[in-house]
PDB file of C-alpha atoms and ligand atoms in Angstrom:
ATOM      1  CA  MET A  25       0.000   0.000   0.000  1.00  0.00           C
ATOM      2  CA  ALA A  26       1.448   3.406  -0.957  1.00  0.00           C
ATOM      3  CA  VAL A  27       1.974   5.777   1.950  1.00  0.00           C
ATOM      4  CA  LEU A  28       0.687   9.347   1.699  1.00  0.00           C
ATOM      5  CA  GLY A  29       2.266  11.805   4.113  1.00  0.00           C
ATOM      6  CA  LEU A  30      -0.640  14.139   4.866  1.00  0.00           C
ATOM      7  CA  VAL A  31       0.398  17.360   6.588  1.00  0.00           C
ATOM      8  CA  ALA A  32      -2.014  20.104   7.694  1.00  0.00           C
ATOM      9  CA  ALA A  33      -1.534  23.580   9.121  1.00  0.00           C
ATOM     10  CA  ALA A  34      -3.901  25.904  11.003  1.00  0.00           C
ATOM     11  CA  CYS A  35      -5.919  27.460   8.157  1.00  0.00           C
ATOM     12  CA  PHE A  36      -9.564  28.395   7.841  1.00  0.00           C
ATOM     13  CA  GLY A  37     -11.590  25.217   7.290  1.00  0.00           C
ATOM     14  CA  VAL A  38      -9.018  22.652   8.414  1.00  0.00           C
ATOM     15  CA  ASP A  39     -11.100  21.706  11.452  1.00  0.00           C
ATOM     16  CA  ARG A  40     -14.126  20.910   9.259  1.00  0.00           C
ATOM     17  CA  ARG A  41     -12.659  19.690   5.977  1.00  0.00           C
ATOM     18  CA  LEU A  42      -9.480  17.702   6.575  1.00  0.00           C
ATOM     19  CA  HIS A  43     -11.171  14.442   7.511  1.00  0.00           C
ATOM     20  CA  ASP A  44     -14.101  14.485   5.070  1.00  0.00           C
ATOM     21  CA  GLU A  45     -12.479  16.061   1.995  1.00  0.00           C
ATOM     22  CA  ILE A  46      -8.921  14.721   2.190  1.00  0.00           C
ATOM     23  CA  ALA A  47      -8.142  12.002   4.731  1.00  0.00           C
ATOM     24  CA  LEU A  48     -11.217   9.803   4.226  1.00  0.00           C
ATOM     25  CA  PRO A  49     -11.181  10.014   0.393  1.00  0.00           C
ATOM     26  CA  ALA A  50      -7.446   9.247   0.421  1.00  0.00           C
ATOM     27  CA  VAL A  51      -8.046   6.095   2.471  1.00  0.00           C
ATOM     28  CA  GLU A  52     -10.901   5.167   0.122  1.00  0.00           C
ATOM     29  CA  ARG A  53      -8.491   5.524  -2.811  1.00  0.00           C
ATOM     30  CA  GLY A  54      -6.125   3.026  -1.233  1.00  0.00           C
ATOM     31  CA  TRP A  55      -3.536   5.280   0.406  1.00  0.00           C
ATOM     32  CA  GLN A  56      -2.150   4.499   3.838  1.00  0.00           C
ATOM     33  CA  VAL A  57      -2.264   7.968   5.395  1.00  0.00           C
ATOM     34  CA  ALA A  58       0.489   9.128   7.733  1.00  0.00           C
ATOM     35  CA  ILE A  59      -0.901  12.345   9.230  1.00  0.00           C
ATOM     36  CA  THR A  60       1.281  15.048  10.755  1.00  0.00           C
ATOM     37  CA  LEU A  61      -0.220  18.287  12.087  1.00  0.00           C
ATOM     38  CA  THR A  62       1.390  21.567  13.000  1.00  0.00           C
ATOM     39  CA  PRO A  63       1.031  22.227  16.740  1.00  0.00           C
ATOM     40  CA  THR A  64      -1.629  24.880  16.080  1.00  0.00           C
ATOM     41  CA  ALA A  65      -3.585  22.631  13.722  1.00  0.00           C
ATOM     42  CA  GLU A  66      -3.520  19.909  16.351  1.00  0.00           C
ATOM     43  CA  ARG A  67      -4.955  22.331  18.912  1.00  0.00           C
ATOM     44  CA  TRP A  68      -7.751  23.371  16.526  1.00  0.00           C
ATOM     45  CA  LEU A  69      -8.614  19.792  15.573  1.00  0.00           C
ATOM     46  CA  LYS A  70      -8.664  18.649  19.185  1.00  0.00           C
ATOM     47  CA  ALA A  71     -10.976  21.549  20.070  1.00  0.00           C
ATOM     48  CA  SER A  72     -13.375  20.702  17.242  1.00  0.00           C
ATOM     49  CA  GLY A  73     -13.405  16.940  17.871  1.00  0.00           C
ATOM     50  CA  GLU A  74     -12.004  16.210  14.406  1.00  0.00           C
ATOM     51  CA  TYR A  75      -8.722  14.934  15.825  1.00  0.00           C
ATOM     52  CA  ASP A  76     -10.442  11.823  17.187  1.00  0.00           C
ATOM     53  CA  ARG A  77     -12.084  11.139  13.816  1.00  0.00           C
ATOM     54  CA  LEU A  78      -8.700  11.382  12.094  1.00  0.00           C
ATOM     55  CA  ALA A  79      -7.082   9.118  14.674  1.00  0.00           C
ATOM     56  CA  GLU A  80      -9.829   6.517  14.192  1.00  0.00           C
ATOM     57  CA  LEU A  81      -9.499   6.662  10.406  1.00  0.00           C
ATOM     58  CA  ALA A  82      -5.751   6.254  10.098  1.00  0.00           C
ATOM     59  CA  ASP A  83      -4.046   3.025  11.103  1.00  0.00           C
ATOM     60  CA  LEU A  84      -0.896   5.056  11.833  1.00  0.00           C
ATOM     61  CA  PRO A  85      -0.707   7.504  14.756  1.00  0.00           C
ATOM     62  CA  VAL A  86      -1.547  11.151  14.092  1.00  0.00           C
ATOM     63  CA  ARG A  87       1.602  13.114  14.950  1.00  0.00           C
ATOM     64  CA  SER A  88       2.567  16.625  15.842  1.00  0.00           C
ATOM     65  CA  GLU A  89       5.490  16.051  18.184  1.00  0.00           C
ATOM     66  CA  SER A  90       8.960  14.756  17.475  1.00  0.00           C
ATOM     67  CA  ARG A  91       9.936  11.355  18.838  1.00  0.00           C
ATOM     68  CA  LEU A  92      12.559  10.927  21.520  1.00  0.00           C
ATOM     69  CA  PRO A  93      15.939   9.757  20.210  1.00  0.00           C
ATOM     70  CA  GLY A  94      15.430   6.194  21.510  1.00  0.00           C
ATOM     71  CA  GLU A  95      11.866   5.849  20.228  1.00  0.00           C
ATOM     72  CA  PRO A  96      10.967   4.063  16.970  1.00  0.00           C
ATOM     73  CA  ARG A  97       9.784   6.131  13.996  1.00  0.00           C
ATOM     74  CA  PRO A  98       5.965   6.131  14.180  1.00  0.00           C
ATOM     75  CA  HIS A  99       5.465   6.568  10.414  1.00  0.00           C
ATOM     76  CA  PRO A 100       7.001   4.779   7.432  1.00  0.00           C
ATOM     77  CA  ASP A 101       8.720   7.096   4.916  1.00  0.00           C
ATOM     78  CA  PRO A 102       6.035   8.309   2.447  1.00  0.00           C
ATOM     79  CA  GLY A 103       6.871   8.462  -1.249  1.00  0.00           C
ATOM     80  CA  THR A 104       4.339  11.284  -1.629  1.00  0.00           C
ATOM     81  CA  PHE A 105       3.455  14.216   0.622  1.00  0.00           C
ATOM     82  CA  LEU A 106       0.335  16.342   0.437  1.00  0.00           C
ATOM     83  CA  PHE A 107       0.468  19.529   2.506  1.00  0.00           C
ATOM     84  CA  VAL A 108      -3.100  20.796   2.747  1.00  0.00           C
ATOM     85  CA  PRO A 109      -4.069  23.290   3.920  1.00  0.00           C
ATOM     86  CA  ALA A 110      -0.668  24.958   3.917  1.00  0.00           C
ATOM     87  CA  SER A 111      -0.654  28.210   5.893  1.00  0.00           C
ATOM     88  CA  ALA A 112       1.251  31.275   4.740  1.00  0.00           C
ATOM     89  CA  SER A 113       3.554  30.879   7.724  1.00  0.00           C
ATOM     90  CA  SER A 114       4.366  27.186   7.276  1.00  0.00           C
ATOM     91  CA  THR A 115       4.725  27.521   3.506  1.00  0.00           C
ATOM     92  CA  ALA A 116       7.247  30.312   4.039  1.00  0.00           C
ATOM     93  CA  LYS A 117       9.123  28.211   6.579  1.00  0.00           C
ATOM     94  CA  LEU A 118       9.179  25.232   4.202  1.00  0.00           C
ATOM     95  CA  ALA A 119      10.630  27.361   1.420  1.00  0.00           C
ATOM     96  CA  LEU A 120      13.301  28.629   3.795  1.00  0.00           C
ATOM     97  CA  GLY A 121      14.036  25.216   5.304  1.00  0.00           C
ATOM     98  CA  ILE A 122      12.944  26.185   8.812  1.00  0.00           C
ATOM     99  CA  ALA A 123      11.971  22.860  10.398  1.00  0.00           C
ATOM    100  CA  ASP A 124      10.870  24.087  13.800  1.00  0.00           C
ATOM    101  CA  ASN A 125       8.109  21.519  14.361  1.00  0.00           C
ATOM    102  CA  GLN A 126       7.477  17.913  13.318  1.00  0.00           C
ATOM    103  CA  ALA A 127       5.274  18.848  10.346  1.00  0.00           C
ATOM    104  CA  LEU A 128       7.963  21.085   8.890  1.00  0.00           C
ATOM    105  CA  THR A 129      10.668  18.544   9.726  1.00  0.00           C
ATOM    106  CA  VAL A 130       9.068  15.875   7.541  1.00  0.00           C
ATOM    107  CA  LEU A 131       8.243  18.377   4.773  1.00  0.00           C
ATOM    108  CA  CYS A 132      11.713  19.927   4.682  1.00  0.00           C
ATOM    109  CA  GLU A 133      13.330  16.500   4.504  1.00  0.00           C
ATOM    110  CA  ALA A 134      10.928  15.417   1.764  1.00  0.00           C
ATOM    111  CA  LEU A 135      11.667  18.544  -0.274  1.00  0.00           C
ATOM    112  CA  GLY A 136      15.352  17.783   0.034  1.00  0.00           C
ATOM    113  CA  ASP A 137      14.915  14.262  -1.356  1.00  0.00           C
ATOM    114  CA  PRO A 138      14.306  14.263  -5.120  1.00  0.00           C
ATOM    115  CA  LYS A 139      12.735  10.791  -4.940  1.00  0.00           C
ATOM    116  CA  VAL A 140       9.837  12.105  -2.831  1.00  0.00           C
ATOM    117  CA  HIS A 141       6.892  13.973  -4.360  1.00  0.00           C
ATOM    118  CA  VAL A 142       5.729  17.050  -2.462  1.00  0.00           C
ATOM    119  CA  SER A 143       2.415  18.724  -3.192  1.00  0.00           C
ATOM    120  CA  VAL A 144       1.797  22.023  -1.371  1.00  0.00           C
ATOM    121  CA  CYS A 145      -1.676  23.609  -1.274  1.00  0.00           C
ATOM    122  CA  PRO A 146      -1.528  27.074   0.302  1.00  0.00           C
ATOM    123  CA  ARG A 147      -4.722  28.565   1.677  1.00  0.00           C
ATOM    124  CA  LEU A 148      -4.297  32.196   2.586  1.00  0.00           C
ATOM    125  CA  SER A 149      -5.816  35.660   2.533  1.00  0.00           C
ATOM    126  CA  GLU A 150      -5.088  38.329  -0.053  1.00  0.00           C
ATOM    127  CA  ALA A 151      -3.117  40.268   2.522  1.00  0.00           C
ATOM    128  CA  GLN A 152      -0.975  37.230   3.334  1.00  0.00           C
ATOM    129  CA  ALA A 153      -0.348  36.627  -0.370  1.00  0.00           C
ATOM    130  CA  GLY A 154       0.585  40.300  -0.706  1.00  0.00           C
ATOM    131  CA  HIS A 155       3.616  39.902   1.539  1.00  0.00           C
ATOM    132  CA  PRO A 156       6.675  40.841  -0.532  1.00  0.00           C
ATOM    133  CA  ALA A 157       8.447  37.530   0.166  1.00  0.00           C
ATOM    134  CA  TRP A 158       5.493  35.347  -0.900  1.00  0.00           C
ATOM    135  CA  PRO A 159       6.211  35.091  -4.663  1.00  0.00           C
ATOM    136  CA  GLY A 160       9.793  34.140  -3.877  1.00  0.00           C
ATOM    137  CA  HIS A 161       8.677  31.334  -1.554  1.00  0.00           C
ATOM    138  CA  LEU A 162       6.420  29.874  -4.250  1.00  0.00           C
ATOM    139  CA  ALA A 163       9.210  30.154  -6.820  1.00  0.00           C
ATOM    140  CA  THR A 164      11.598  28.329  -4.470  1.00  0.00           C
ATOM    141  CA  LEU A 165       9.155  25.483  -3.912  1.00  0.00           C
ATOM    142  CA  ARG A 166       8.378  25.133  -7.615  1.00  0.00           C
ATOM    143  CA  ALA A 167      12.056  25.220  -8.543  1.00  0.00           C
ATOM    144  CA  ALA A 168      12.581  22.341  -6.107  1.00  0.00           C
ATOM    145  CA  GLY A 169       9.972  20.305  -7.984  1.00  0.00           C
ATOM    146  CA  ALA A 170       7.081  20.740  -5.561  1.00  0.00           C
ATOM    147  CA  LEU A 171       3.601  20.883  -7.057  1.00  0.00           C
ATOM    148  CA  VAL A 172       2.039  24.109  -5.727  1.00  0.00           C
ATOM    149  CA  THR A 173      -1.759  24.340  -5.961  1.00  0.00           C
ATOM    150  CA  PRO A 174      -3.412  27.128  -3.953  1.00  0.00           C
ATOM    151  CA  VAL A 175      -6.854  26.293  -2.540  1.00  0.00           C
ATOM    152  CA  SER A 176      -9.757  28.677  -2.051  1.00  0.00           C
ATOM    153  CA  PRO A 177     -12.635  28.466   0.453  1.00  0.00           C
ATOM    154  CA  ASP A 178     -15.301  27.644  -2.166  1.00  0.00           C
ATOM    155  CA  GLN A 179     -13.317  24.878  -3.879  1.00  0.00           C
ATOM    156  CA  PRO A 180     -13.666  21.261  -2.682  1.00  0.00           C
ATOM    157  CA  TRP A 181     -10.328  19.867  -1.542  1.00  0.00           C
ATOM    158  CA  THR A 182     -10.879  16.253  -2.638  1.00  0.00           C
ATOM    159  CA  THR A 183      -9.883  16.957  -6.256  1.00  0.00           C
ATOM    160  CA  LEU A 184      -6.354  17.649  -4.983  1.00  0.00           C
ATOM    161  CA  LEU A 185      -5.980  13.893  -4.588  1.00  0.00           C
ATOM    162  CA  ASP A 186      -6.450  13.453  -8.356  1.00  0.00           C
ATOM    163  CA  ALA A 187      -3.350  15.531  -9.041  1.00  0.00           C
ATOM    164  CA  LEU A 188      -1.026  13.605  -6.732  1.00  0.00           C
ATOM    165  CA  PRO A 189       2.017  12.348  -8.561  1.00  0.00           C
ATOM    166  CA  VAL A 190       2.598   8.618  -8.538  1.00  0.00           C
ATOM    167  CA  ALA A 191       5.229   7.483  -6.034  1.00  0.00           C
ATOM    168  CA  GLY A 192       8.297   6.032  -7.710  1.00  0.00           C
ATOM    169  CA  THR A 193       8.234   8.451 -10.652  1.00  0.00           C
ATOM    170  CA  HIS A 194      10.652  11.361 -10.803  1.00  0.00           C
ATOM    171  CA  ARG A 195       9.919  14.956  -9.893  1.00  0.00           C
ATOM    172  CA  PRO A 196       9.773  17.439 -12.758  1.00  0.00           C
TER     173      PRO A 196
HETATM  174  C1  FMN B 472      -9.755  31.538  12.584  1.00  0.00           C
HETATM  175  C2  FMN B 472      -8.408  31.656  11.938  1.00  0.00           C
HETATM  176  C3  FMN B 472      -8.280  31.342  10.605  1.00  0.00           C
HETATM  177  C4  FMN B 472      -7.035  31.417   9.979  1.00  0.00           C
HETATM  178  N1  FMN B 472      -6.942  31.081   8.670  1.00  0.00           N
HETATM  179  C5  FMN B 472      -5.736  31.120   8.074  1.00  0.00           C
HETATM  180  C6  FMN B 472      -5.614  30.727   6.710  1.00  0.00           C
HETATM  181  O1  FMN B 472      -6.579  30.337   6.048  1.00  0.00           O
HETATM  182  N2  FMN B 472      -4.382  30.767   6.152  1.00  0.00           N
HETATM  183  C7  FMN B 472      -3.277  31.160   6.852  1.00  0.00           C
HETATM  184  O2  FMN B 472      -2.185  31.163   6.292  1.00  0.00           O
HETATM  185  N3  FMN B 472      -3.367  31.527   8.147  1.00  0.00           N
HETATM  186  C8  FMN B 472      -4.555  31.511   8.771  1.00  0.00           C
HETATM  187  N4  FMN B 472      -4.653  31.860  10.086  1.00  0.00           N
HETATM  188  C9  FMN B 472      -3.427  32.228  10.809  1.00  0.00           C
HETATM  189  C10 FMN B 472      -2.640  30.975  11.194  1.00  0.00           C
HETATM  190  O3  FMN B 472      -3.451  30.116  11.993  1.00  0.00           O
HETATM  191  C11 FMN B 472      -1.363  31.377  11.970  1.00  0.00           C
HETATM  192  O4  FMN B 472      -0.481  32.068  11.106  1.00  0.00           O
HETATM  193  C12 FMN B 472      -0.676  30.195  12.572  1.00  0.00           C
HETATM  194  O5  FMN B 472       0.463  30.653  13.270  1.00  0.00           O
HETATM  195  C13 FMN B 472      -0.242  29.191  11.516  1.00  0.00           C
HETATM  196  O6  FMN B 472       0.415  28.146  12.195  1.00  0.00           O
HETATM  197  P1  FMN B 472       0.894  26.826  11.461  1.00  0.00           P
HETATM  198  O7  FMN B 472       1.341  27.170  10.088  1.00  0.00           O
HETATM  199  O8  FMN B 472       2.050  26.353  12.318  1.00  0.00           O
HETATM  200  O9  FMN B 472      -0.243  25.863  11.507  1.00  0.00           O
HETATM  201  C14 FMN B 472      -5.888  31.820  10.728  1.00  0.00           C
HETATM  202  C15 FMN B 472      -6.022  32.119  12.075  1.00  0.00           C
HETATM  203  C16 FMN B 472      -7.265  32.045  12.678  1.00  0.00           C
HETATM  204  C17 FMN B 472      -7.384  32.365  14.151  1.00  0.00           C
END
């Protein structure tokens, strides 16, 4: 079974849409989902009750914390990562290689490995996109071979699964 590394940040809608529009359809399509949340996304999902639904769905633990050095790795290494929704903050950190939480640690390592496909779906406001560094972050991610597909509030997220590259093929 192919492993999908599903990473989510604290964006509008994540607490309502991550399970129904991404995680569940991914499992139904045959992916084994390895879910990693930013610390803020974890807090939101625990507050909304969605965290428990995600934990019940996935046969791998939902993570947001790093393991201790002597602990086993809780997730296998995914051949494909889907980062949705990707916040302005975490997308910027990914482009800069700032791995200051577990979600960014796995994403930064994946981006540095040309054998791994990374799909990044930013969800942000006009003001956030207007930050002068934003176009440069997107250019960095695209130049590294990441597939960057912004999402908007009125667009269903499930179609993002259709565009996932096949693990084992090379990045552009
Ligand atoms: C209700 C609410 C909705 C938010 N929606 C977004 C959003 O859609 N996109 C975004 O980039 N930031 C959004 N933010 C701000 C992020 O949550 C904030 O920048 C946070 O630090 C991101 O953390 P993370 O990237 O580690 O998950 C929102 C904040 C709140 C309180």
